[in-house]
Amino acid sequence: MDNKKVTINTLSEMKANGEKITMLTCYDYLMSVLLDNAGIDMMLVGDSVGNVLLGYENTLPVTMDEMIHHCKTVTRGAKRAFIVGDMPFMSYQVSIEEAVRNAGRFIKEANVQAVKLEGGQEILETIKKLVSIGIPVMGHLGLTPQSLNVFGGYGLRGGSQEESAKILNDAKELEEAGAFSIVLEKIPANLARQITLNLKIPTIGIGAGVNCDGQVLVTHDMLGMFEKFTPKFAKKYAEIGKEMKQCFKDYIDEVKSQKFPSEEHSY
Ligand code: KIV
């Protein structure tokens, strides 16, 4: 791994060379420093910050101001990784003008390198406009959590022939509109493979099988910190949540029993 800042060009070279792209979500400075030092290629300041850190039921209530706040802390911590800011629900759907103003805030105020928008055909004109004024756009197809109420849940997408054809077609149109990469969430592995083979831009999978050009997970899921809900695709690399709880219990016990602070921690 070299220490040069990852750019859009790095990502397309990685696809061309068959080198997998790594991405994890990040919502704060401390995690950003840790991820960057570990050598992650991309960080997504996802609107999943709503469920994971802010205590909302889903991503729908997340505001532009909340996203900008979290993006600012993440970009201060990362030297190498490419940072993508997730545009929250209703920040790009009302009009292209509003989408431009809000996407512009991510770049000007929060210093991210790109924004991510959920959706296919319905956002093509918005993507074209953003790219034309210099704002790189990442697409997001398959399970799109901001449409939770239309789909009635977080089920698999692209399971039927019709839905799978639509997702493939949307992916091609996003590429034509100028998106530099697409997140594919919770779709059959075969469909993700077909999309990946058909596109020049990198696909980043989450619950979309091994044949995408890269993978993304919610960091707090893979660390075993977010216990409320863990999807099948979220492999746990640790049980940090359990470890943290044990540390808190040990501290409580030691303070109550006057074992802490000992001589060693006193003046
Ligand atoms: O908000 C988010 O974390 C995301 C990922 C699940 C791709 O959009």
PDB file of C-alpha atoms and ligand atoms in Angstrom:
ATOM      1  CA  MET A   1       0.000   0.000   0.000  1.00  0.00           C
ATOM      2  CA  ASP A   2       1.396   3.436  -0.845  1.00  0.00           C
ATOM      3  CA  ASN A   3       0.448   6.514   1.169  1.00  0.00           C
ATOM      4  CA  LYS A   4      -0.741   8.613  -1.760  1.00  0.00           C
ATOM      5  CA  LYS A   5      -4.280   9.982  -1.429  1.00  0.00           C
ATOM      6  CA  VAL A   6      -6.791   7.667  -3.102  1.00  0.00           C
ATOM      7  CA  THR A   7      -8.600   9.383  -5.976  1.00  0.00           C
ATOM      8  CA  ILE A   8     -11.241   8.431  -8.521  1.00  0.00           C
ATOM      9  CA  ASN A   9      -8.379   7.461 -10.848  1.00  0.00           C
ATOM     10  CA  THR A  10      -6.890   5.125  -8.222  1.00  0.00           C
ATOM     11  CA  LEU A  11     -10.266   3.399  -7.898  1.00  0.00           C
ATOM     12  CA  SER A  12     -10.716   2.862 -11.626  1.00  0.00           C
ATOM     13  CA  GLU A  13      -7.114   1.596 -11.907  1.00  0.00           C
ATOM     14  CA  MET A  14      -7.856  -0.868  -9.109  1.00  0.00           C
ATOM     15  CA  LYS A  15     -10.837  -2.221 -11.056  1.00  0.00           C
ATOM     16  CA  ALA A  16      -8.742  -2.470 -14.234  1.00  0.00           C
ATOM     17  CA  ASN A  17      -5.989  -4.350 -12.340  1.00  0.00           C
ATOM     18  CA  GLY A  18      -8.425  -6.664 -10.537  1.00  0.00           C
ATOM     19  CA  GLU A  19      -7.384  -5.284  -7.125  1.00  0.00           C
ATOM     20  CA  LYS A  20     -10.285  -5.347  -4.658  1.00  0.00           C
ATOM     21  CA  ILE A  21     -11.371  -1.998  -3.183  1.00  0.00           C
ATOM     22  CA  THR A  22     -12.000  -1.826   0.583  1.00  0.00           C
ATOM     23  CA  MET A  23     -14.566   0.508   2.101  1.00  0.00           C
ATOM     24  CA  LEU A  24     -16.062   0.849   5.594  1.00  0.00           C
ATOM     25  CA  THR A  25     -18.441   3.362   7.108  1.00  0.00           C
ATOM     26  CA  CYS A  26     -17.019   6.049   9.370  1.00  0.00           C
ATOM     27  CA  TYR A  27     -18.756   8.728  11.402  1.00  0.00           C
ATOM     28  CA  ASP A  28     -16.065  10.354  13.555  1.00  0.00           C
ATOM     29  CA  TYR A  29     -12.447  11.547  13.800  1.00  0.00           C
ATOM     30  CA  LEU A  30     -11.141   8.782  16.070  1.00  0.00           C
ATOM     31  CA  MET A  31     -12.424   5.944  13.864  1.00  0.00           C
ATOM     32  CA  SER A  32     -11.239   7.814  10.772  1.00  0.00           C
ATOM     33  CA  VAL A  33      -7.649   7.893  12.084  1.00  0.00           C
ATOM     34  CA  LEU A  34      -7.794   4.162  12.917  1.00  0.00           C
ATOM     35  CA  LEU A  35      -9.264   3.188   9.531  1.00  0.00           C
ATOM     36  CA  ASP A  36      -6.858   5.406   7.610  1.00  0.00           C
ATOM     37  CA  ASN A  37      -3.841   3.998   9.469  1.00  0.00           C
ATOM     38  CA  ALA A  38      -5.072   0.470   8.765  1.00  0.00           C
ATOM     39  CA  GLY A  39      -5.029   1.275   5.034  1.00  0.00           C
ATOM     40  CA  ILE A  40      -8.718   1.351   4.099  1.00  0.00           C
ATOM     41  CA  ASP A  41      -9.210   2.658   0.523  1.00  0.00           C
ATOM     42  CA  MET A  42     -12.554   4.409   0.986  1.00  0.00           C
ATOM     43  CA  MET A  43     -14.688   5.606   3.905  1.00  0.00           C
ATOM     44  CA  LEU A  44     -18.405   6.199   3.643  1.00  0.00           C
ATOM     45  CA  VAL A  45     -19.936   8.704   6.015  1.00  0.00           C
ATOM     46  CA  GLY A  46     -23.221   6.836   5.651  1.00  0.00           C
ATOM     47  CA  ASP A  47     -26.627   8.054   6.682  1.00  0.00           C
ATOM     48  CA  SER A  48     -26.536   4.819   8.690  1.00  0.00           C
ATOM     49  CA  VAL A  49     -25.075   7.203  11.297  1.00  0.00           C
ATOM     50  CA  GLY A  50     -28.779   7.743  12.062  1.00  0.00           C
ATOM     51  CA  ASN A  51     -29.393   4.204  13.321  1.00  0.00           C
ATOM     52  CA  VAL A  52     -25.874   3.440  14.537  1.00  0.00           C
ATOM     53  CA  LEU A  53     -24.855   6.588  16.449  1.00  0.00           C
ATOM     54  CA  LEU A  54     -27.848   8.908  16.677  1.00  0.00           C
ATOM     55  CA  GLY A  55     -30.445   6.431  17.951  1.00  0.00           C
ATOM     56  CA  TYR A  56     -33.033   6.898  15.160  1.00  0.00           C
ATOM     57  CA  GLU A  57     -35.200   3.925  14.054  1.00  0.00           C
ATOM     58  CA  ASN A  58     -33.961   4.237  10.452  1.00  0.00           C
ATOM     59  CA  THR A  59     -32.056   6.638   8.182  1.00  0.00           C
ATOM     60  CA  LEU A  60     -35.035   8.819   7.232  1.00  0.00           C
ATOM     61  CA  PRO A  61     -34.759  11.498   9.972  1.00  0.00           C
ATOM     62  CA  VAL A  62     -31.055  12.234   9.312  1.00  0.00           C
ATOM     63  CA  THR A  63     -30.542  15.902   8.370  1.00  0.00           C
ATOM     64  CA  MET A  64     -28.025  17.727   6.183  1.00  0.00           C
ATOM     65  CA  ASP A  65     -26.570  19.486   9.248  1.00  0.00           C
ATOM     66  CA  GLU A  66     -26.014  16.148  11.010  1.00  0.00           C
ATOM     67  CA  MET A  67     -24.296  14.707   7.925  1.00  0.00           C
ATOM     68  CA  ILE A  68     -22.064  17.763   7.499  1.00  0.00           C
ATOM     69  CA  HIS A  69     -21.085  17.635  11.182  1.00  0.00           C
ATOM     70  CA  HIS A  70     -20.039  13.959  10.959  1.00  0.00           C
ATOM     71  CA  CYS A  71     -18.315  14.359   7.575  1.00  0.00           C
ATOM     72  CA  LYS A  72     -16.183  17.230   8.944  1.00  0.00           C
ATOM     73  CA  THR A  73     -14.877  15.051  11.774  1.00  0.00           C
ATOM     74  CA  VAL A  74     -14.080  12.159   9.398  1.00  0.00           C
ATOM     75  CA  THR A  75     -12.207  14.239   6.829  1.00  0.00           C
ATOM     76  CA  ARG A  76     -10.069  15.756   9.606  1.00  0.00           C
ATOM     77  CA  GLY A  77      -8.834  12.253  10.493  1.00  0.00           C
ATOM     78  CA  ALA A  78      -8.071  10.788   7.049  1.00  0.00           C
ATOM     79  CA  LYS A  79      -4.965  11.481   4.996  1.00  0.00           C
ATOM     80  CA  ARG A  80      -5.116   8.660   2.434  1.00  0.00           C
ATOM     81  CA  ALA A  81      -8.657   7.277   2.147  1.00  0.00           C
ATOM     82  CA  PHE A  82     -11.206   8.584  -0.368  1.00  0.00           C
ATOM     83  CA  ILE A  83     -14.176   9.969   1.613  1.00  0.00           C
ATOM     84  CA  VAL A  84     -17.765   9.785   0.386  1.00  0.00           C
ATOM     85  CA  GLY A  85     -20.601  11.711   2.087  1.00  0.00           C
ATOM     86  CA  ASP A  86     -24.073  10.168   1.960  1.00  0.00           C
ATOM     87  CA  MET A  87     -26.809  12.599   0.897  1.00  0.00           C
ATOM     88  CA  PRO A  88     -29.677  12.175   3.399  1.00  0.00           C
ATOM     89  CA  PHE A  89     -33.332  11.575   2.556  1.00  0.00           C
ATOM     90  CA  MET A  90     -34.991  14.667   0.994  1.00  0.00           C
ATOM     91  CA  SER A  91     -31.710  16.496   0.378  1.00  0.00           C
ATOM     92  CA  TYR A  92     -31.687  15.638  -3.367  1.00  0.00           C
ATOM     93  CA  GLN A  93     -35.220  14.492  -4.256  1.00  0.00           C
ATOM     94  CA  VAL A  94     -37.119  17.821  -4.358  1.00  0.00           C
ATOM     95  CA  SER A  95     -35.244  19.527  -7.192  1.00  0.00           C
ATOM     96  CA  ILE A  96     -31.921  19.486  -9.000  1.00  0.00           C
ATOM     97  CA  GLU A  97     -31.245  22.979  -7.628  1.00  0.00           C
ATOM     98  CA  GLU A  98     -31.620  21.783  -4.046  1.00  0.00           C
ATOM     99  CA  ALA A  99     -29.489  18.706  -4.763  1.00  0.00           C
ATOM    100  CA  VAL A 100     -26.729  20.958  -6.127  1.00  0.00           C
ATOM    101  CA  ARG A 101     -26.859  23.258  -3.110  1.00  0.00           C
ATOM    102  CA  ASN A 102     -26.741  20.349  -0.647  1.00  0.00           C
ATOM    103  CA  ALA A 103     -24.069  18.366  -2.501  1.00  0.00           C
ATOM    104  CA  GLY A 104     -22.044  21.589  -2.665  1.00  0.00           C
ATOM    105  CA  ARG A 105     -22.151  21.833   1.149  1.00  0.00           C
ATOM    106  CA  PHE A 106     -20.576  18.355   1.427  1.00  0.00           C
ATOM    107  CA  ILE A 107     -17.648  19.491  -0.728  1.00  0.00           C
ATOM    108  CA  LYS A 108     -17.209  23.084   0.519  1.00  0.00           C
ATOM    109  CA  GLU A 109     -17.961  22.691   4.228  1.00  0.00           C
ATOM    110  CA  ALA A 110     -17.055  19.069   4.934  1.00  0.00           C
ATOM    111  CA  ASN A 111     -14.189  18.529   2.475  1.00  0.00           C
ATOM    112  CA  VAL A 112     -15.388  15.101   1.235  1.00  0.00           C
ATOM    113  CA  GLN A 113     -14.297  13.910  -2.199  1.00  0.00           C
ATOM    114  CA  ALA A 114     -17.689  12.681  -3.419  1.00  0.00           C
ATOM    115  CA  VAL A 115     -21.355  12.259  -2.524  1.00  0.00           C
ATOM    116  CA  LYS A 116     -23.575   9.165  -2.656  1.00  0.00           C
ATOM    117  CA  LEU A 117     -27.216   9.153  -3.799  1.00  0.00           C
ATOM    118  CA  GLU A 118     -29.679   6.249  -3.647  1.00  0.00           C
ATOM    119  CA  GLY A 119     -31.742   5.397  -6.719  1.00  0.00           C
ATOM    120  CA  GLY A 120     -31.727   4.679 -10.451  1.00  0.00           C
ATOM    121  CA  GLN A 121     -33.513   6.248 -13.401  1.00  0.00           C
ATOM    122  CA  GLU A 122     -35.283   8.871 -11.288  1.00  0.00           C
ATOM    123  CA  ILE A 123     -32.009  10.606 -10.323  1.00  0.00           C
ATOM    124  CA  LEU A 124     -30.126  10.506 -13.644  1.00  0.00           C
ATOM    125  CA  GLU A 125     -30.553  14.222 -14.412  1.00  0.00           C
ATOM    126  CA  THR A 126     -29.422  15.121 -10.886  1.00  0.00           C
ATOM    127  CA  ILE A 127     -26.284  13.000 -11.286  1.00  0.00           C
ATOM    128  CA  LYS A 128     -25.492  14.574 -14.678  1.00  0.00           C
ATOM    129  CA  LYS A 129     -25.787  18.064 -13.194  1.00  0.00           C
ATOM    130  CA  LEU A 130     -23.635  17.282 -10.139  1.00  0.00           C
ATOM    131  CA  VAL A 131     -20.898  15.666 -12.223  1.00  0.00           C
ATOM    132  CA  SER A 132     -20.998  18.532 -14.746  1.00  0.00           C
ATOM    133  CA  ILE A 133     -20.210  21.051 -11.993  1.00  0.00           C
ATOM    134  CA  GLY A 134     -17.379  18.973 -10.539  1.00  0.00           C
ATOM    135  CA  ILE A 135     -19.018  16.870  -7.836  1.00  0.00           C
ATOM    136  CA  PRO A 136     -18.252  13.134  -8.154  1.00  0.00           C
ATOM    137  CA  VAL A 137     -21.263  10.901  -7.511  1.00  0.00           C
ATOM    138  CA  MET A 138     -21.453   7.361  -6.200  1.00  0.00           C
ATOM    139  CA  GLY A 139     -24.703   5.492  -6.974  1.00  0.00           C
ATOM    140  CA  HIS A 140     -26.535   3.046  -4.691  1.00  0.00           C
ATOM    141  CA  LEU A 141     -28.836   0.309  -6.073  1.00  0.00           C
ATOM    142  CA  GLY A 142     -30.591  -2.788  -4.747  1.00  0.00           C
ATOM    143  CA  LEU A 143     -31.699  -2.356  -1.152  1.00  0.00           C
ATOM    144  CA  THR A 144     -31.970   1.404  -0.774  1.00  0.00           C
ATOM    145  CA  PRO A 145     -32.848   2.080   2.896  1.00  0.00           C
ATOM    146  CA  GLN A 146     -34.270   5.551   2.170  1.00  0.00           C
ATOM    147  CA  SER A 147     -37.117   3.794   0.253  1.00  0.00           C
ATOM    148  CA  LEU A 148     -37.894   1.576   3.236  1.00  0.00           C
ATOM    149  CA  ASN A 149     -41.562   2.600   3.312  1.00  0.00           C
ATOM    150  CA  VAL A 150     -42.119   1.903  -0.400  1.00  0.00           C
ATOM    151  CA  PHE A 151     -40.631  -1.593  -0.197  1.00  0.00           C
ATOM    152  CA  GLY A 152     -42.081  -2.338   3.245  1.00  0.00           C
ATOM    153  CA  GLY A 153     -38.812  -3.579   4.732  1.00  0.00           C
ATOM    154  CA  TYR A 154     -35.166  -4.453   4.190  1.00  0.00           C
ATOM    155  CA  GLY A 155     -35.659  -7.613   2.086  1.00  0.00           C
ATOM    156  CA  LEU A 156     -33.501  -8.885  -0.787  1.00  0.00           C
ATOM    157  CA  ARG A 157     -33.830  -6.872  -4.017  1.00  0.00           C
ATOM    158  CA  GLY A 158     -33.482  -8.189  -7.567  1.00  0.00           C
ATOM    159  CA  GLY A 159     -34.914 -11.611  -6.726  1.00  0.00           C
ATOM    160  CA  SER A 160     -37.392 -11.585  -9.627  1.00  0.00           C
ATOM    161  CA  GLN A 161     -36.456 -11.473 -13.316  1.00  0.00           C
ATOM    162  CA  GLU A 162     -38.183  -8.106 -13.716  1.00  0.00           C
ATOM    163  CA  GLU A 163     -36.521  -6.456 -10.719  1.00  0.00           C
ATOM    164  CA  SER A 164     -33.128  -7.858 -11.598  1.00  0.00           C
ATOM    165  CA  ALA A 165     -33.399  -6.513 -15.192  1.00  0.00           C
ATOM    166  CA  LYS A 166     -34.337  -3.084 -13.813  1.00  0.00           C
ATOM    167  CA  ILE A 167     -31.353  -3.004 -11.440  1.00  0.00           C
ATOM    168  CA  LEU A 168     -28.969  -3.999 -14.264  1.00  0.00           C
ATOM    169  CA  ASN A 169     -30.452  -1.328 -16.518  1.00  0.00           C
ATOM    170  CA  ASP A 170     -30.304   1.313 -13.761  1.00  0.00           C
ATOM    171  CA  ALA A 171     -26.630   0.450 -13.180  1.00  0.00           C
ATOM    172  CA  LYS A 172     -25.807   1.006 -16.870  1.00  0.00           C
ATOM    173  CA  GLU A 173     -27.698   4.316 -16.859  1.00  0.00           C
ATOM    174  CA  LEU A 174     -25.957   5.529 -13.694  1.00  0.00           C
ATOM    175  CA  GLU A 175     -22.614   4.843 -15.373  1.00  0.00           C
ATOM    176  CA  GLU A 176     -23.710   6.728 -18.502  1.00  0.00           C
ATOM    177  CA  ALA A 177     -24.911   9.654 -16.368  1.00  0.00           C
ATOM    178  CA  GLY A 178     -21.378   9.960 -14.953  1.00  0.00           C
ATOM    179  CA  ALA A 179     -21.386   8.084 -11.625  1.00  0.00           C
ATOM    180  CA  PHE A 180     -17.815   7.013 -10.750  1.00  0.00           C
ATOM    181  CA  SER A 181     -18.875   3.910  -8.756  1.00  0.00           C
ATOM    182  CA  ILE A 182     -22.011   2.135  -7.506  1.00  0.00           C
ATOM    183  CA  VAL A 183     -22.862   0.494  -4.177  1.00  0.00           C
ATOM    184  CA  LEU A 184     -24.862  -2.725  -4.713  1.00  0.00           C
ATOM    185  CA  GLU A 185     -26.750  -3.651  -1.558  1.00  0.00           C
ATOM    186  CA  LYS A 186     -28.432  -6.994  -0.771  1.00  0.00           C
ATOM    187  CA  ILE A 187     -28.923  -8.374  -4.275  1.00  0.00           C
ATOM    188  CA  PRO A 188     -28.230 -11.916  -5.549  1.00  0.00           C
ATOM    189  CA  ALA A 189     -24.508 -12.565  -6.069  1.00  0.00           C
ATOM    190  CA  ASN A 190     -25.102 -13.549  -9.718  1.00  0.00           C
ATOM    191  CA  LEU A 191     -26.798 -10.257 -10.495  1.00  0.00           C
ATOM    192  CA  ALA A 192     -23.962  -8.301  -8.838  1.00  0.00           C
ATOM    193  CA  ARG A 193     -21.460 -10.294 -10.908  1.00  0.00           C
ATOM    194  CA  GLN A 194     -23.348  -9.522 -14.122  1.00  0.00           C
ATOM    195  CA  ILE A 195     -23.478  -5.793 -13.277  1.00  0.00           C
ATOM    196  CA  THR A 196     -19.778  -5.751 -12.376  1.00  0.00           C
ATOM    197  CA  LEU A 197     -18.854  -7.400 -15.696  1.00  0.00           C
ATOM    198  CA  ASN A 198     -21.038  -4.969 -17.655  1.00  0.00           C
ATOM    199  CA  LEU A 199     -19.665  -1.748 -16.130  1.00  0.00           C
ATOM    200  CA  LYS A 200     -16.338   0.057 -16.479  1.00  0.00           C
ATOM    201  CA  ILE A 201     -16.828   1.803 -13.122  1.00  0.00           C
ATOM    202  CA  PRO A 202     -16.190  -0.133  -9.870  1.00  0.00           C
ATOM    203  CA  THR A 203     -19.051  -1.791  -8.003  1.00  0.00           C
ATOM    204  CA  ILE A 204     -18.865  -1.939  -4.211  1.00  0.00           C
ATOM    205  CA  GLY A 205     -20.961  -4.725  -2.698  1.00  0.00           C
ATOM    206  CA  ILE A 206     -22.692  -5.109   0.642  1.00  0.00           C
ATOM    207  CA  GLY A 207     -24.575  -8.381   0.767  1.00  0.00           C
ATOM    208  CA  ALA A 208     -23.935  -8.767  -2.975  1.00  0.00           C
ATOM    209  CA  GLY A 209     -21.400 -11.601  -3.138  1.00  0.00           C
ATOM    210  CA  VAL A 210     -17.696 -11.836  -3.803  1.00  0.00           C
ATOM    211  CA  ASN A 211     -17.610 -10.754  -7.442  1.00  0.00           C
ATOM    212  CA  CYS A 212     -18.053  -7.013  -6.896  1.00  0.00           C
ATOM    213  CA  ASP A 213     -14.961  -4.828  -7.410  1.00  0.00           C
ATOM    214  CA  GLY A 214     -14.940  -3.973  -3.707  1.00  0.00           C
ATOM    215  CA  GLN A 215     -16.793  -4.465  -0.433  1.00  0.00           C
ATOM    216  CA  VAL A 216     -18.308  -2.162   2.177  1.00  0.00           C
ATOM    217  CA  LEU A 217     -19.674  -2.920   5.655  1.00  0.00           C
ATOM    218  CA  VAL A 218     -20.991  -0.816   8.498  1.00  0.00           C
ATOM    219  CA  THR A 219     -17.948  -0.601  10.793  1.00  0.00           C
ATOM    220  CA  HIS A 220     -19.965  -0.913  13.998  1.00  0.00           C
ATOM    221  CA  ASP A 221     -21.526  -4.157  12.654  1.00  0.00           C
ATOM    222  CA  MET A 222     -18.198  -5.739  11.722  1.00  0.00           C
ATOM    223  CA  LEU A 223     -16.715  -4.762  15.091  1.00  0.00           C
ATOM    224  CA  GLY A 224     -19.660  -6.336  16.917  1.00  0.00           C
ATOM    225  CA  MET A 225     -20.611  -3.009  18.527  1.00  0.00           C
ATOM    226  CA  PHE A 226     -24.130  -2.523  17.171  1.00  0.00           C
ATOM    227  CA  GLU A 227     -26.273  -5.167  18.790  1.00  0.00           C
ATOM    228  CA  LYS A 228     -29.782  -4.004  17.842  1.00  0.00           C
ATOM    229  CA  PHE A 229     -29.824  -5.608  14.386  1.00  0.00           C
ATOM    230  CA  THR A 230     -27.173  -7.492  12.427  1.00  0.00           C
ATOM    231  CA  PRO A 231     -27.940  -8.577   8.844  1.00  0.00           C
ATOM    232  CA  LYS A 232     -26.668 -11.966   7.575  1.00  0.00           C
ATOM    233  CA  PHE A 233     -24.104 -10.276   5.314  1.00  0.00           C
ATOM    234  CA  ALA A 234     -22.470  -8.369   8.185  1.00  0.00           C
ATOM    235  CA  LYS A 235     -19.582 -10.639   9.205  1.00  0.00           C
ATOM    236  CA  LYS A 236     -18.419  -9.910  12.758  1.00  0.00           C
ATOM    237  CA  TYR A 237     -14.636  -9.607  12.981  1.00  0.00           C
ATOM    238  CA  ALA A 238     -14.750  -8.979  16.748  1.00  0.00           C
ATOM    239  CA  GLU A 239     -17.044  -8.676  19.743  1.00  0.00           C
ATOM    240  CA  ILE A 240     -15.966  -5.172  20.753  1.00  0.00           C
ATOM    241  CA  GLY A 241     -19.399  -4.359  22.217  1.00  0.00           C
ATOM    242  CA  LYS A 242     -19.120  -7.274  24.687  1.00  0.00           C
ATOM    243  CA  GLU A 243     -15.546  -6.282  25.553  1.00  0.00           C
ATOM    244  CA  MET A 244     -16.576  -2.670  26.174  1.00  0.00           C
ATOM    245  CA  LYS A 245     -19.426  -3.759  28.459  1.00  0.00           C
ATOM    246  CA  GLN A 246     -16.998  -5.949  30.429  1.00  0.00           C
ATOM    247  CA  CYS A 247     -14.590  -3.001  30.807  1.00  0.00           C
ATOM    248  CA  PHE A 248     -17.410  -0.774  32.096  1.00  0.00           C
ATOM    249  CA  LYS A 249     -18.470  -3.472  34.593  1.00  0.00           C
ATOM    250  CA  ASP A 250     -14.870  -3.933  35.796  1.00  0.00           C
ATOM    251  CA  TYR A 251     -14.534  -0.165  36.290  1.00  0.00           C
ATOM    252  CA  ILE A 252     -17.825   0.046  38.206  1.00  0.00           C
ATOM    253  CA  ASP A 253     -16.794  -2.878  40.456  1.00  0.00           C
ATOM    254  CA  GLU A 254     -13.344  -1.421  41.130  1.00  0.00           C
ATOM    255  CA  VAL A 255     -14.654   2.051  41.980  1.00  0.00           C
ATOM    256  CA  LYS A 256     -17.341   0.642  44.279  1.00  0.00           C
ATOM    257  CA  SER A 257     -14.812  -1.610  46.030  1.00  0.00           C
ATOM    258  CA  GLN A 258     -12.154   1.154  46.166  1.00  0.00           C
ATOM    259  CA  LYS A 259      -9.705  -0.944  44.191  1.00  0.00           C
ATOM    260  CA  PHE A 260      -9.400   1.955  41.757  1.00  0.00           C
ATOM    261  CA  PRO A 261      -7.594   4.331  41.949  1.00  0.00           C
ATOM    262  CA  SER A 262      -4.673   2.444  43.476  1.00  0.00           C
ATOM    263  CA  GLU A 263      -1.301   3.922  44.552  1.00  0.00           C
ATOM    264  CA  GLU A 264      -0.153   3.555  40.969  1.00  0.00           C
ATOM    265  CA  HIS A 265      -2.837   5.967  39.719  1.00  0.00           C
ATOM    266  CA  SER A 266      -2.543   8.453  42.594  1.00  0.00           C
ATOM    267  CA  TYR A 267      -0.266  11.445  43.317  1.00  0.00           C
TER     268      TYR A 267
HETATM  269  O1  KIV B   1     -25.450   4.474   5.009  1.00  0.00           O
HETATM  270  C1  KIV B   1     -24.737   3.478   4.817  1.00  0.00           C
HETATM  271  O2  KIV B   1     -24.014   2.996   5.707  1.00  0.00           O
HETATM  272  C2  KIV B   1     -24.770   2.851   3.507  1.00  0.00           C
HETATM  273  C3  KIV B   1     -24.060   1.550   3.357  1.00  0.00           C
HETATM  274  C4  KIV B   1     -24.848   0.465   3.968  1.00  0.00           C
HETATM  275  C5  KIV B   1     -23.702   1.262   1.951  1.00  0.00           C
HETATM  276  O3  KIV B   1     -25.374   3.368   2.618  1.00  0.00           O
END
